[in-house]
Short mmCIF file of C-alpha atoms and ligand atoms in Angstrom, two decimals:
data_model
loop_
_atom_site.label_atom_id
_atom_site.label_comp_id
_atom_site.label_asym_id
_atom_site.label_seq_id
_atom_site.Cartn_x
_atom_site.Cartn_y
_atom_site.Cartn_z
CA MET H 1 12.09 -68.91 -29.24
CA ARG H 2 15.57 -69.41 -31.16
CA LYS H 3 17.61 -72.33 -30.11
CA ILE H 4 20.87 -71.75 -28.28
CA LYS H 5 23.91 -72.39 -30.49
CA LYS H 6 26.27 -70.21 -28.78
CA ALA H 7 28.26 -70.01 -25.29
CA VAL H 8 30.88 -67.66 -23.59
CA PHE H 9 33.42 -68.52 -21.93
CA PRO H 10 35.15 -65.77 -19.97
CA VAL H 11 38.64 -67.22 -18.94
CA ALA H 12 41.02 -64.06 -18.54
CA GLY H 13 41.06 -63.91 -14.73
CA LEU H 14 44.42 -64.12 -13.51
CA GLY H 15 43.68 -66.90 -10.81
CA THR H 16 45.76 -65.23 -8.03
CA ARG H 17 44.20 -67.65 -5.66
CA PHE H 18 46.40 -70.36 -6.57
CA LEU H 19 49.53 -69.00 -7.17
CA PRO H 20 51.96 -70.54 -7.75
CA ALA H 21 50.35 -72.96 -9.61
CA THR H 22 48.73 -69.88 -11.43
CA LYS H 23 52.21 -67.94 -12.27
CA SER H 24 52.79 -69.59 -15.69
CA MET H 25 49.39 -71.28 -16.40
CA PRO H 26 45.94 -70.20 -16.83
CA LYS H 27 43.47 -71.06 -13.78
CA GLU H 28 41.02 -72.94 -16.42
CA MET H 29 44.03 -75.11 -16.85
CA LEU H 30 44.33 -76.74 -13.65
CA THR H 31 43.05 -80.08 -13.45
CA VAL H 32 40.47 -82.40 -11.51
CA ILE H 33 42.03 -85.63 -12.34
CA ASP H 34 43.55 -85.50 -15.59
CA LYS H 35 41.21 -83.12 -17.20
CA PRO H 36 41.54 -79.12 -17.04
CA LEU H 37 38.46 -77.36 -15.54
CA ILE H 38 38.14 -75.92 -19.05
CA TYR H 39 37.29 -79.27 -20.69
CA TYR H 40 34.70 -80.16 -18.55
CA ALA H 41 33.21 -76.54 -19.17
CA VAL H 42 33.36 -77.28 -23.03
CA GLU H 43 31.96 -80.79 -22.71
CA GLU H 44 28.84 -79.53 -20.67
CA ALA H 45 28.25 -76.58 -23.16
CA LYS H 46 28.56 -79.92 -26.07
CA LYS H 47 26.81 -82.12 -24.49
CA SER H 48 23.56 -79.16 -23.99
CA GLY H 49 23.73 -78.86 -27.42
CA ILE H 50 26.17 -75.94 -27.88
CA GLU H 51 27.77 -75.15 -31.45
CA GLU H 52 29.69 -72.30 -31.19
CA PHE H 53 32.23 -71.83 -28.69
CA ILE H 54 33.39 -68.01 -27.98
CA PHE H 55 36.42 -67.76 -25.61
CA VAL H 56 37.65 -64.32 -24.22
CA THR H 57 40.70 -64.26 -23.09
CA GLY H 58 43.84 -62.69 -21.85
CA ARG H 59 47.32 -62.69 -21.96
CA GLY H 60 49.29 -66.01 -20.76
CA LYS H 61 46.39 -68.06 -21.80
CA GLU H 62 47.66 -69.18 -25.35
CA ALA H 63 47.38 -73.14 -23.35
CA ILE H 64 43.62 -73.54 -23.85
CA GLU H 65 43.86 -71.98 -27.44
CA ASP H 66 46.58 -75.12 -27.45
CA PHE H 67 44.20 -77.46 -25.98
CA PHE H 68 41.44 -77.35 -28.13
CA ASP H 69 43.43 -77.93 -31.34
CA TYR H 70 45.86 -80.20 -32.14
CA SER H 71 49.03 -80.43 -31.91
CA TYR H 72 51.13 -82.12 -34.79
CA GLU H 73 54.36 -83.07 -32.74
CA LEU H 74 52.10 -85.01 -30.50
CA ASN H 75 50.16 -87.17 -32.58
CA ALA H 76 53.18 -88.23 -34.94
CA MET H 77 54.19 -89.34 -31.69
CA LEU H 78 51.38 -90.97 -30.78
CA GLU H 79 50.98 -92.73 -33.82
CA ARG H 80 54.79 -93.70 -34.42
CA ARG H 81 54.26 -95.42 -30.47
CA GLY H 82 51.05 -97.33 -31.56
CA LYS H 83 49.21 -95.70 -28.90
CA LYS H 84 45.59 -95.50 -30.79
CA GLU H 85 44.02 -94.85 -27.17
CA ASP H 86 45.08 -92.10 -26.51
CA LEU H 87 45.64 -90.70 -30.04
CA ASP H 88 41.80 -90.63 -30.07
CA LEU H 89 40.78 -89.19 -26.57
CA VAL H 90 43.98 -86.09 -28.01
CA ASN H 91 41.88 -85.47 -30.89
CA ALA H 92 38.51 -85.87 -29.94
CA LEU H 93 39.10 -82.60 -28.11
CA VAL H 94 39.61 -80.41 -30.72
CA LEU H 95 36.89 -78.01 -31.79
CA ASP H 96 36.12 -78.61 -35.12
CA PRO H 97 37.47 -76.00 -37.82
CA GLY H 98 35.17 -71.85 -37.44
CA GLN H 99 33.70 -73.24 -34.14
CA VAL H 100 35.60 -71.71 -31.71
CA VAL H 101 36.83 -67.99 -32.03
CA TYR H 102 39.24 -66.59 -28.86
CA THR H 103 38.80 -62.78 -28.81
CA ARG H 104 40.69 -60.52 -25.41
CA GLN H 105 39.81 -58.90 -22.85
CA GLN H 106 42.70 -56.07 -22.53
CA GLU H 107 41.97 -55.09 -18.90
CA PRO H 108 40.61 -56.80 -15.97
CA LEU H 109 37.23 -54.65 -15.47
CA GLY H 110 34.72 -57.49 -14.48
CA LEU H 111 33.05 -60.00 -15.18
CA GLY H 112 29.91 -58.23 -17.26
CA HIS H 113 32.76 -56.43 -19.16
CA ALA H 114 34.30 -59.77 -20.38
CA ILE H 115 30.61 -60.91 -21.57
CA TRP H 116 30.50 -57.51 -23.28
CA CYS H 117 33.74 -58.05 -25.24
CA ALA H 118 31.96 -61.02 -27.06
CA ARG H 119 29.26 -58.68 -28.46
CA HIS H 120 29.56 -58.89 -32.20
CA LEU H 121 30.35 -62.41 -31.66
CA VAL H 122 27.74 -63.12 -30.29
CA ASN H 123 25.23 -60.72 -32.01
CA ASP H 124 21.46 -60.79 -30.97
CA GLU H 125 20.78 -64.86 -30.03
CA PRO H 126 20.40 -65.64 -26.55
CA PHE H 127 23.24 -67.31 -25.63
CA ALA H 128 24.72 -69.62 -22.75
CA VAL H 129 27.56 -68.12 -20.32
CA LEU H 130 30.02 -70.67 -18.45
CA LEU H 131 32.14 -70.39 -15.63
CA ALA H 132 35.28 -72.70 -15.56
CA ASP H 133 35.55 -72.26 -12.09
CA ASP H 134 32.47 -73.71 -11.75
CA LEU H 135 32.55 -76.98 -11.93
CA ILE H 136 29.04 -79.34 -11.53
CA LEU H 137 28.25 -83.35 -11.26
CA SER H 138 24.90 -84.18 -12.80
CA ASP H 139 23.27 -86.77 -14.57
CA VAL H 140 22.00 -83.75 -16.80
CA PRO H 141 24.26 -81.21 -17.68
CA CYS H 142 23.58 -78.44 -16.01
CA LEU H 143 23.04 -75.99 -18.78
CA LYS H 144 20.70 -77.96 -20.65
CA GLN H 145 18.85 -78.12 -18.10
CA MET H 146 18.72 -74.40 -17.92
CA MET H 147 17.94 -74.78 -21.91
CA SER H 148 14.49 -76.78 -21.13
CA HIS H 149 13.22 -73.45 -18.65
CA TYR H 150 14.59 -71.09 -20.70
CA GLU H 151 12.25 -70.97 -23.87
CA SER H 152 9.11 -70.74 -21.23
CA VAL H 153 10.47 -67.58 -19.51
CA GLY H 154 13.06 -65.89 -21.50
CA GLY H 155 14.70 -63.01 -19.99
CA ASN H 156 17.77 -63.50 -18.31
CA MET H 157 18.78 -66.44 -16.25
CA ALA H 158 21.19 -68.45 -13.95
CA ALA H 159 21.99 -71.32 -11.90
CA VAL H 160 21.54 -70.74 -8.31
CA THR H 161 21.75 -72.68 -5.01
CA ASN H 162 21.70 -72.02 -1.17
CA VAL H 163 25.01 -71.30 0.43
CA PRO H 164 25.57 -70.48 3.72
CA LYS H 165 24.53 -67.09 5.37
CA GLU H 166 28.48 -66.39 5.59
CA ALA H 167 29.30 -67.57 2.80
CA THR H 168 26.67 -64.44 0.69
CA SER H 169 29.14 -61.84 0.50
CA GLY H 170 31.30 -64.00 -2.22
CA TYR H 171 28.38 -64.46 -4.76
CA GLY H 172 25.20 -62.63 -6.71
CA ILE H 173 22.38 -62.86 -4.23
CA LEU H 174 18.84 -62.82 -6.09
CA ASP H 175 15.47 -60.75 -3.77
CA ILE H 176 13.04 -63.62 -4.94
CA GLU H 177 9.36 -63.07 -5.06
CA GLY H 178 7.19 -66.13 -3.94
CA ALA H 179 7.87 -69.29 -2.47
CA LEU H 180 11.59 -71.21 -3.33
CA ASP H 181 9.54 -74.73 -3.78
CA ASN H 182 9.91 -74.45 -8.32
CA PRO H 183 13.40 -75.11 -9.41
CA LEU H 184 12.37 -71.90 -10.81
CA VAL H 185 12.33 -69.03 -9.02
CA LYS H 186 11.64 -65.41 -10.04
CA ALA H 187 13.96 -63.17 -9.09
CA LYS H 188 12.23 -59.23 -8.09
CA GLY H 189 15.77 -57.77 -7.27
CA LEU H 190 20.19 -58.73 -7.34
CA VAL H 191 23.24 -57.97 -5.29
CA GLU H 192 26.56 -58.39 -6.49
CA LYS H 193 28.21 -59.49 -3.73
CA PRO H 194 26.19 -58.08 -0.73
CA THR H 195 27.73 -57.82 3.41
CA VAL H 196 26.10 -60.68 4.62
CA GLU H 197 24.03 -58.25 6.51
CA ASP H 198 22.75 -56.70 3.74
CA ALA H 199 21.82 -59.80 1.82
CA PRO H 200 18.31 -60.56 0.37
CA SER H 201 18.63 -64.12 0.65
CA THR H 202 21.34 -67.08 0.70
CA LEU H 203 20.18 -68.03 -2.56
CA ALA H 204 23.25 -67.68 -4.96
CA ILE H 205 24.14 -67.47 -8.71
CA LEU H 206 26.31 -70.08 -10.07
CA GLY H 207 28.40 -69.97 -13.22
CA ARG H 208 25.89 -70.73 -15.83
CA TYR H 209 24.12 -68.55 -17.52
CA ILE H 210 21.44 -67.67 -20.33
CA LEU H 211 21.20 -64.16 -21.12
CA SER H 212 19.25 -62.55 -23.12
CA PRO H 213 21.43 -60.53 -26.28
CA ASP H 214 19.87 -57.13 -25.50
CA ILE H 215 22.42 -57.38 -22.35
CA PHE H 216 25.07 -56.26 -24.73
CA GLU H 217 23.08 -52.37 -24.72
CA GLU H 218 23.26 -52.29 -20.52
CA LEU H 219 26.78 -53.55 -20.65
CA GLU H 220 28.01 -51.20 -23.03
CA LYS H 221 27.19 -48.83 -20.63
CA LYS H 222 30.08 -49.77 -18.71
CA ARG H 223 28.58 -48.85 -14.71
CA LYS H 224 30.87 -49.65 -12.01
CA GLY H 225 30.03 -52.09 -9.14
CA ALA H 226 30.74 -54.18 -6.82
CA GLY H 227 35.12 -53.51 -6.87
CA GLY H 228 34.48 -50.87 -8.87
CA GLU H 229 34.07 -53.96 -11.96
CA VAL H 230 31.81 -53.92 -14.32
CA GLN H 231 29.17 -56.66 -12.93
CA ILE H 232 26.98 -58.84 -14.44
CA THR H 233 24.27 -59.15 -11.69
CA ASP H 234 24.15 -55.10 -11.49
CA ALA H 235 23.01 -55.38 -15.34
CA PHE H 236 19.94 -58.43 -14.45
CA GLN H 237 19.25 -55.60 -11.96
CA ARG H 238 18.46 -52.57 -14.52
CA MET H 239 17.50 -54.80 -17.05
CA LEU H 240 14.20 -56.27 -14.67
CA SER H 241 11.82 -53.86 -15.41
CA THR H 242 11.72 -55.47 -19.25
CA HIS H 243 13.46 -58.78 -18.64
CA PRO H 244 13.12 -60.98 -16.06
CA PHE H 245 15.52 -62.54 -14.34
CA HIS H 246 14.95 -66.10 -12.72
CA GLY H 247 16.90 -67.84 -11.37
CA TYR H 248 17.49 -72.04 -11.83
CA GLN H 249 17.73 -74.71 -9.14
CA PHE H 250 19.53 -77.61 -10.97
CA GLU H 251 19.91 -81.08 -9.88
CA GLY H 252 23.39 -81.93 -9.60
CA GLU H 253 26.58 -81.17 -7.33
CA ARG H 254 28.73 -78.11 -7.89
CA PHE H 255 32.39 -77.62 -6.84
CA ASP H 256 34.01 -74.15 -6.17
CA CYS H 257 37.26 -75.07 -7.85
CA GLY H 258 38.00 -71.52 -6.92
CA THR H 259 38.87 -72.26 -3.96
CA ARG H 260 41.84 -74.94 -3.17
CA GLU H 261 39.08 -76.85 -0.65
CA GLY H 262 36.65 -77.31 -3.63
CA LEU H 263 39.49 -78.14 -6.30
CA LEU H 264 40.48 -80.49 -3.50
CA GLN H 265 36.42 -81.99 -2.94
CA ALA H 266 36.20 -81.95 -6.89
CA ASN H 267 39.05 -84.47 -7.38
CA ILE H 268 37.73 -87.08 -5.06
CA ALA H 269 33.99 -87.00 -5.67
CA PHE H 270 34.63 -87.45 -9.65
CA SER H 271 37.19 -89.79 -8.73
CA LEU H 272 34.25 -91.53 -6.94
CA GLU H 273 32.43 -91.54 -10.66
CA ARG H 274 35.41 -93.04 -12.38
CA ASP H 275 34.77 -97.00 -12.97
CA ASP H 276 38.81 -97.23 -13.21
CA LEU H 277 39.25 -94.76 -10.44
CA ARG H 278 36.21 -95.26 -7.50
CA GLU H 279 38.08 -98.92 -5.96
CA VAL H 280 41.45 -97.39 -5.78
CA THR H 281 40.03 -93.66 -4.05
CA LEU H 282 37.90 -95.77 -1.76
CA LYS H 283 41.13 -97.69 -0.44
CA ILE H 284 43.52 -94.53 -0.23
CA MET H 285 39.77 -92.79 1.69
CA ARG H 286 39.47 -95.65 3.72
CA LYS H 287 43.43 -95.91 5.44
CA LEU H 288 43.83 -92.25 5.65
CA ALA H 289 40.69 -92.42 7.78
CA LYS H 290 42.60 -95.28 9.83
CA GLU H 291 45.18 -93.72 10.52
CA LEU H 292 43.27 -90.19 11.53
C1 G1P I 301 31.25 -64.60 -10.50
C2 G1P I 301 29.73 -63.54 -10.20
C3 G1P I 301 28.96 -64.06 -9.50
C4 G1P I 301 28.37 -65.31 -9.33
C5 G1P I 301 30.06 -65.90 -9.33
C6 G1P I 301 29.70 -67.87 -9.21
O1 G1P I 301 32.26 -64.04 -9.31
O2 G1P I 301 30.39 -61.80 -10.35
O3 G1P I 301 27.55 -62.98 -9.60
O4 G1P I 301 28.22 -65.38 -7.83
O5 G1P I 301 30.40 -65.63 -9.97
O6 G1P I 301 30.74 -68.16 -9.16
P1 G1P I 301 32.96 -64.46 -8.70
O7 G1P I 301 33.48 -65.87 -8.37
O8 G1P I 301 34.41 -64.48 -10.31
O9 G1P I 301 33.58 -63.47 -8.02
#
């Protein structure tokens, strides 16, 4: 099994759920404390051993490219002022030359289509996909946990978690073979955004995938699914006879930063994890709780 070195970050989505913030700013640049969501996804990939970062972007997403590049004016100013710590902080974000590549999804045709846009950059090796909306707090990076299991099963894999029954219509849902007691579960079917009545289980796909490069052949057919879009979940279903699909129940907590509530929760949870913010966060929470 080849080492997984490449990760695709689909970042072309409009982010209308966060208007007005996203009117002139990519949704992936929304922050959890002082770092944008895309930073957390890239850090998770780096810590999992990813060496090549492929962004599938769109119009108005230039802020993402600038974020992972040097800002000469800022650096010069920080140097002049002797702000060594800040300088180190911004320089550490910069991805090495040739380690990052940007391509565009010109039309919003769905997640499956966005991933297909990266086909020539990925070529013929298994690769990871990370959706920045799903922020995961864990000791071992979620993608790294998945990688250690992928080697034994191959095919296609995604991180999964149980969601409330009424939330199933917002996700790709697994129809599972056997029991749920193993972290790795095999799917006998998958359905993208089923109605609550039709959901085969409550096990939902989250935005972390390890995919076989053979998926590009399926995505190439551009068959439309839920919402009239090319869905990656449909490709998993169509490939099942030749490529097993496994859901991986990861260790950690996931925040749905595609919603206001999830982003708010993530800000609180990540503050509590940080040495410089834990005490002040608790103080604020205690004060507010008393006032309620
Ligand atoms: C996408 C996928 C869906 C998955 C979800 C995870 O949906 O299509 O299968 O469950 O990400 O966040 P989206 O949230 O982009 O509508």
